[in-house]
PDB file of C-alpha atoms in Angstrom:
ATOM      1  CA  ILE Z   1     -23.770  20.340  -5.669  1.00  0.00           C
ATOM      2  CA  SER Z   2     -21.413  22.728  -4.084  1.00  0.00           C
ATOM      3  CA  TYR Z   3     -20.088  21.564  -0.599  1.00  0.00           C
ATOM      4  CA  SER Z   4     -17.192  22.227   2.181  1.00  0.00           C
ATOM      5  CA  ASN Z   5     -15.138  25.283   0.040  1.00  0.00           C
ATOM      6  CA  GLY Z   6     -13.521  27.515   1.978  1.00  0.00           C
ATOM      7  CA  GLU Z   7     -15.688  30.520   1.292  1.00  0.00           C
ATOM      8  CA  THR Z   8     -18.639  30.779  -0.894  1.00  0.00           C
ATOM      9  CA  GLY Z   9     -20.179  27.838  -2.422  1.00  0.00           C
ATOM     10  CA  ILE Z  10     -21.778  29.257  -6.175  1.00  0.00           C
ATOM     11  CA  TYR Z  11     -20.053  33.134  -6.630  1.00  0.00           C
ATOM     12  CA  VAL Z  12     -21.827  34.826  -9.573  1.00  0.00           C
ATOM     13  CA  GLY Z  13     -22.117  38.330 -10.876  1.00  0.00           C
ATOM     14  CA  LYS Z  14     -24.952  40.385 -11.965  1.00  0.00           C
ATOM     15  CA  ALA Z  15     -27.877  39.158 -13.822  1.00  0.00           C
ATOM     16  CA  SER Z  16     -27.073  35.618 -13.639  1.00  0.00           C
ATOM     17  CA  THR Z  17     -29.145  32.542 -13.082  1.00  0.00           C
ATOM     18  CA  VAL Z  18     -28.506  30.150 -10.248  1.00  0.00           C
ATOM     19  CA  GLU Z  19     -31.219  27.278 -10.341  1.00  0.00           C
ATOM     20  CA  GLY Z  20     -31.417  23.881  -9.004  1.00  0.00           C
ATOM     21  CA  ASN Z  21     -27.941  23.348  -6.591  1.00  0.00           C
ATOM     22  CA  ASN Z  22     -27.407  22.023  -3.181  1.00  0.00           C
ATOM     23  CA  CYS Z  23     -25.015  23.936  -1.595  1.00  0.00           C
ATOM     24  CA  TYR Z  24     -24.232  23.100   1.795  1.00  0.00           C
ATOM     25  CA  LYS Z  25     -21.150  23.336   4.604  1.00  0.00           C
ATOM     26  CA  ASN Z  26     -19.239  26.240   2.622  1.00  0.00           C
ATOM     27  CA  GLY Z  27     -17.093  28.441   4.715  1.00  0.00           C
ATOM     28  CA  ALA Z  28     -19.175  31.730   3.977  1.00  0.00           C
ATOM     29  CA  ASN Z  29     -22.389  31.536   1.809  1.00  0.00           C
ATOM     30  CA  GLY Z  30     -24.222  28.431   0.117  1.00  0.00           C
ATOM     31  CA  ILE Z  31     -24.927  31.044  -2.986  1.00  0.00           C
ATOM     32  CA  ARG Z  32     -23.994  34.774  -3.456  1.00  0.00           C
ATOM     33  CA  THR Z  33     -25.454  36.871  -6.336  1.00  0.00           C
ATOM     34  CA  ASP Z  34     -25.362  40.144  -7.409  1.00  0.00           C
ATOM     35  CA  HIS Z  35     -28.484  42.742  -8.495  1.00  0.00           C
ATOM     36  CA  GLY Z  36     -30.284  41.808 -11.478  1.00  0.00           C
ATOM     37  CA  SER Z  37     -30.075  37.969 -10.845  1.00  0.00           C
ATOM     38  CA  THR Z  38     -32.691  34.986 -10.462  1.00  0.00           C
ATOM     39  CA  VAL Z  39     -32.226  32.398  -7.571  1.00  0.00           C
ATOM     40  CA  THR Z  40     -34.373  29.754  -7.623  1.00  0.00           C
ATOM     41  CA  ARG Z  41     -35.220  26.135  -6.614  1.00  0.00           C
ATOM     42  CA  ASN Z  42     -31.872  25.526  -4.753  1.00  0.00           C
ATOM     43  CA  THR Z  43     -31.159  24.136  -1.138  1.00  0.00           C
ATOM     44  CA  CYS Z  44     -28.723  25.448   0.730  1.00  0.00           C
ATOM     45  CA  TYR Z  45     -27.602  24.561   4.216  1.00  0.00           C
ATOM     46  CA  GLU Z  46     -25.102  24.092   7.190  1.00  0.00           C
ATOM     47  CA  ASN Z  47     -23.311  27.305   5.619  1.00  0.00           C
ATOM     48  CA  THR Z  48     -21.331  28.999   7.922  1.00  0.00           C
ATOM     49  CA  THR Z  49     -22.923  32.556   6.981  1.00  0.00           C
ATOM     50  CA  HIS Z  50     -25.846  32.762   4.400  1.00  0.00           C
ATOM     51  CA  GLY Z  51     -27.741  30.072   2.518  1.00  0.00           C
ATOM     52  CA  ILE Z  52     -28.721  32.822   0.073  1.00  0.00           C
ATOM     53  CA  THR Z  53     -27.214  35.980  -0.354  1.00  0.00           C
ATOM     54  CA  VAL Z  54     -27.626  38.584  -3.225  1.00  0.00           C
ATOM     55  CA  GLU Z  55     -25.729  41.635  -3.240  1.00  0.00           C
ATOM     56  CA  ASP Z  56     -26.006  45.154  -4.496  1.00  0.00           C
ATOM     57  CA  ASP Z  57     -29.479  46.741  -4.748  1.00  0.00           C
ATOM     58  CA  GLY Z  58     -32.114  45.607  -7.275  1.00  0.00           C
ATOM     59  CA  ALA Z  59     -34.189  43.707  -9.256  1.00  0.00           C
ATOM     60  CA  SER Z  60     -33.033  40.166  -7.985  1.00  0.00           C
ATOM     61  CA  THR Z  61     -35.446  37.242  -7.812  1.00  0.00           C
ATOM     62  CA  VAL Z  62     -35.232  34.854  -5.182  1.00  0.00           C
ATOM     63  CA  SER Z  63     -37.921  32.065  -5.489  1.00  0.00           C
ATOM     64  CA  GLY Z  64     -38.932  28.241  -4.385  1.00  0.00           C
ATOM     65  CA  ASN Z  65     -35.481  27.849  -2.411  1.00  0.00           C
ATOM     66  CA  THR Z  66     -35.086  26.017   1.100  1.00  0.00           C
ATOM     67  CA  CYS Z  67     -32.554  26.869   3.160  1.00  0.00           C
ATOM     68  CA  TYR Z  68     -31.863  25.595   6.321  1.00  0.00           C
ATOM     69  CA  LYS Z  69     -29.304  25.405   9.431  1.00  0.00           C
ATOM     70  CA  ASN Z  70     -27.040  28.429   8.110  1.00  0.00           C
ATOM     71  CA  GLY Z  71     -25.320  30.560  10.697  1.00  0.00           C
ATOM     72  CA  ASP Z  72     -26.936  33.764  10.142  1.00  0.00           C
ATOM     73  CA  HIS Z  73     -29.372  34.110   7.124  1.00  0.00           C
ATOM     74  CA  GLY Z  74     -31.494  31.549   5.300  1.00  0.00           C
ATOM     75  CA  ILE Z  75     -31.963  34.499   2.533  1.00  0.00           C
ATOM     76  CA  GLU Z  76     -30.164  37.911   2.466  1.00  0.00           C
ATOM     77  CA  THR Z  77     -31.239  40.469   0.183  1.00  0.00           C
ATOM     78  CA  GLY Z  78     -30.568  43.747  -1.411  1.00  0.00           C
ATOM     79  CA  ASN Z  79     -32.983  46.500  -2.160  1.00  0.00           C
ATOM     80  CA  ALA Z  80     -36.136  46.415  -4.424  1.00  0.00           C
ATOM     81  CA  CYS Z  81     -35.743  42.175  -4.579  1.00  0.00           C
ATOM     82  CA  THR Z  82     -39.060  39.954  -5.212  1.00  0.00           C
ATOM     83  CA  ILE Z  83     -38.583  36.934  -2.639  1.00  0.00           C
ATOM     84  CA  THR Z  84     -41.164  34.691  -3.166  1.00  0.00           C
ATOM     85  CA  GLY Z  85     -42.389  30.991  -2.232  1.00  0.00           C
ATOM     86  CA  ASN Z  86     -38.906  30.197   0.028  1.00  0.00           C
ATOM     87  CA  THR Z  87     -38.918  28.230   3.056  1.00  0.00           C
ATOM     88  CA  CYS Z  88     -36.058  29.302   5.457  1.00  0.00           C
ATOM     89  CA  TYR Z  89     -35.979  27.313   8.766  1.00  0.00           C
ATOM     90  CA  ARG Z  90     -33.062  26.676  11.913  1.00  0.00           C
ATOM     91  CA  ASN Z  91     -31.093  29.561  10.758  1.00  0.00           C
ATOM     92  CA  THR Z  92     -30.004  32.514  13.052  1.00  0.00           C
ATOM     93  CA  ARG Z  93     -32.311  34.755  10.485  1.00  0.00           C
ATOM     94  CA  GLY Z  94     -34.977  33.451   8.118  1.00  0.00           C
ATOM     95  CA  ILE Z  95     -35.590  35.983   5.390  1.00  0.00           C
ATOM     96  CA  GLY Z  96     -33.702  39.719   5.675  1.00  0.00           C
ATOM     97  CA  THR Z  97     -34.263  42.277   3.000  1.00  0.00           C
ATOM     98  CA  GLY Z  98     -33.221  45.335   1.910  1.00  0.00           C
ATOM     99  CA  VAL Z  99     -36.063  48.488   1.434  1.00  0.00           C
ATOM    100  CA  ALA Z 100     -38.628  48.481  -1.392  1.00  0.00           C
ATOM    101  CA  SER Z 101     -38.637  44.726  -1.833  1.00  0.00           C
ATOM    102  CA  THR Z 102     -41.427  42.470  -2.122  1.00  0.00           C
ATOM    103  CA  VAL Z 103     -41.886  39.119   0.146  1.00  0.00           C
ATOM    104  CA  VAL Z 104     -44.756  37.018  -0.872  1.00  0.00           C
ATOM    105  CA  GLY Z 105     -45.504  33.394  -0.092  1.00  0.00           C
ATOM    106  CA  ASN Z 106     -42.739  32.424   1.894  1.00  0.00           C
ATOM    107  CA  THR Z 107     -42.474  29.890   5.221  1.00  0.00           C
ATOM    108  CA  CYS Z 108     -40.360  30.452   8.171  1.00  0.00           C
ATOM    109  CA  TYR Z 109     -40.224  28.617  11.339  1.00  0.00           C
ATOM    110  CA  ASN Z 110     -38.101  27.609  14.060  1.00  0.00           C
ATOM    111  CA  ASN Z 111     -35.562  30.693  13.177  1.00  0.00           C
ATOM    112  CA  SER Z 112     -33.728  31.938  16.500  1.00  0.00           C
ATOM    113  CA  LEU Z 113     -33.795  35.668  15.696  1.00  0.00           C
ATOM    114  CA  TRP Z 114     -36.288  36.595  12.837  1.00  0.00           C
ATOM    115  CA  GLY Z 115     -38.625  34.975  10.547  1.00  0.00           C
ATOM    116  CA  ILE Z 116     -38.558  38.059   7.941  1.00  0.00           C
ATOM    117  CA  PHE Z 117     -36.994  40.837   8.754  1.00  0.00           C
ATOM    118  CA  LEU Z 118     -38.526  44.097   6.891  1.00  0.00           C
ATOM    119  CA  LEU Z 119     -36.536  47.199   5.776  1.00  0.00           C
ATOM    120  CA  GLY Z 120     -38.986  50.589   4.941  1.00  0.00           C
ATOM    121  CA  SER Z 121     -41.306  50.401   1.812  1.00  0.00           C
ATOM    122  CA  CYS Z 122     -41.548  46.783   1.428  1.00  0.00           C
ATOM    123  CA  PHE Z 123     -44.624  44.725   0.849  1.00  0.00           C
ATOM    124  CA  ALA Z 124     -45.373  41.620   2.311  1.00  0.00           C
ATOM    125  CA  SER Z 125     -48.450  39.120   2.020  1.00  0.00           C
ATOM    126  CA  GLN Z 126     -49.406  35.440   2.468  1.00  0.00           C
ATOM    127  CA  ASN Z 127     -46.529  34.368   4.324  1.00  0.00           C
ATOM    128  CA  THR Z 128     -46.283  32.235   7.152  1.00  0.00           C
ATOM    129  CA  CYS Z 129     -43.824  32.807   9.892  1.00  0.00           C
ATOM    130  CA  VAL Z 130     -44.416  30.602  13.026  1.00  0.00           C
ATOM    131  CA  SER Z 131     -42.217  29.395  16.370  1.00  0.00           C
ATOM    132  CA  ASN Z 132     -39.289  32.080  15.448  1.00  0.00           C
ATOM    133  CA  GLY Z 133     -37.602  34.280  17.938  1.00  0.00           C
ATOM    134  CA  THR Z 134     -39.924  37.064  16.286  1.00  0.00           C
ATOM    135  CA  ASN Z 135     -42.114  36.372  13.732  1.00  0.00           C
ATOM    136  CA  MET Z 136     -42.107  38.876  11.214  1.00  0.00           C
ATOM    137  CA  SER Z 137     -40.379  42.842  12.236  1.00  0.00           C
ATOM    138  CA  ILE Z 138     -42.499  45.742  12.467  1.00  0.00           C
ATOM    139  CA  CYS Z 139     -41.881  48.158   9.864  1.00  0.00           C
ATOM    140  CA  SER Z 140     -44.145  51.120  10.086  1.00  0.00           C
ATOM    141  CA  ASN Z 141     -43.910  52.045   6.179  1.00  0.00           C
ATOM    142  CA  CYS Z 142     -44.197  48.658   5.096  1.00  0.00           C
ATOM    143  CA  THR Z 143     -47.438  47.186   3.298  1.00  0.00           C
ATOM    144  CA  LYS Z 144     -48.483  44.057   5.001  1.00  0.00           C
ATOM    145  CA  GLY Z 145     -51.170  42.095   3.292  1.00  0.00           C
ATOM    146  CA  LEU Z 146     -52.373  38.751   5.171  1.00  0.00           C
ATOM    147  CA  ASN Z 147     -49.560  36.906   6.405  1.00  0.00           C
ATOM    148  CA  HIS Z 148     -50.056  34.386   9.630  1.00  0.00           C
ATOM    149  CA  ALA Z 149     -46.733  35.589  12.022  1.00  0.00           C
ATOM    150  CA  PRO Z 150     -48.208  35.511  15.419  1.00  0.00           C
ATOM    151  CA  SER Z 151     -46.810  37.827  17.550  1.00  0.00           C
ATOM    152  CA  PRO Z 152     -45.631  36.123  20.837  1.00  0.00           C
ATOM    153  CA  PRO Z 153     -47.909  36.065  24.015  1.00  0.00           C
TER     154      PRO Z 153
END
């Protein structure tokens, strides 16, 4: 458990594993890590900035986390990451990716700006995004499989 720290709750470097934590009410991020890391089965809420952030580019996996009521992103990653099976709700932004990331099987709802924001060359499939400001970003060079992300009427 990591809570009410002045900055980030858990901050680890590259190629780290962060698993099974509750991180809340921290002054910056709930969890912050660098490239090559695995962040799985954590709950991050009411952090000032992001629930989970992966700095730098490359080969991190973020899976099975629940992030809600964070000041900015529930989950925010650099390039070439795999983001699967997460739930993000009541954040400013649900999930934000870098380029060439894979985003599969996530659920994002009631985020005020975005459910899922994809940068270039991403793959997104089997995600459910409803009741967000914008459910899923339009990305002209991304590949999208079957997602449930209705456009507003």
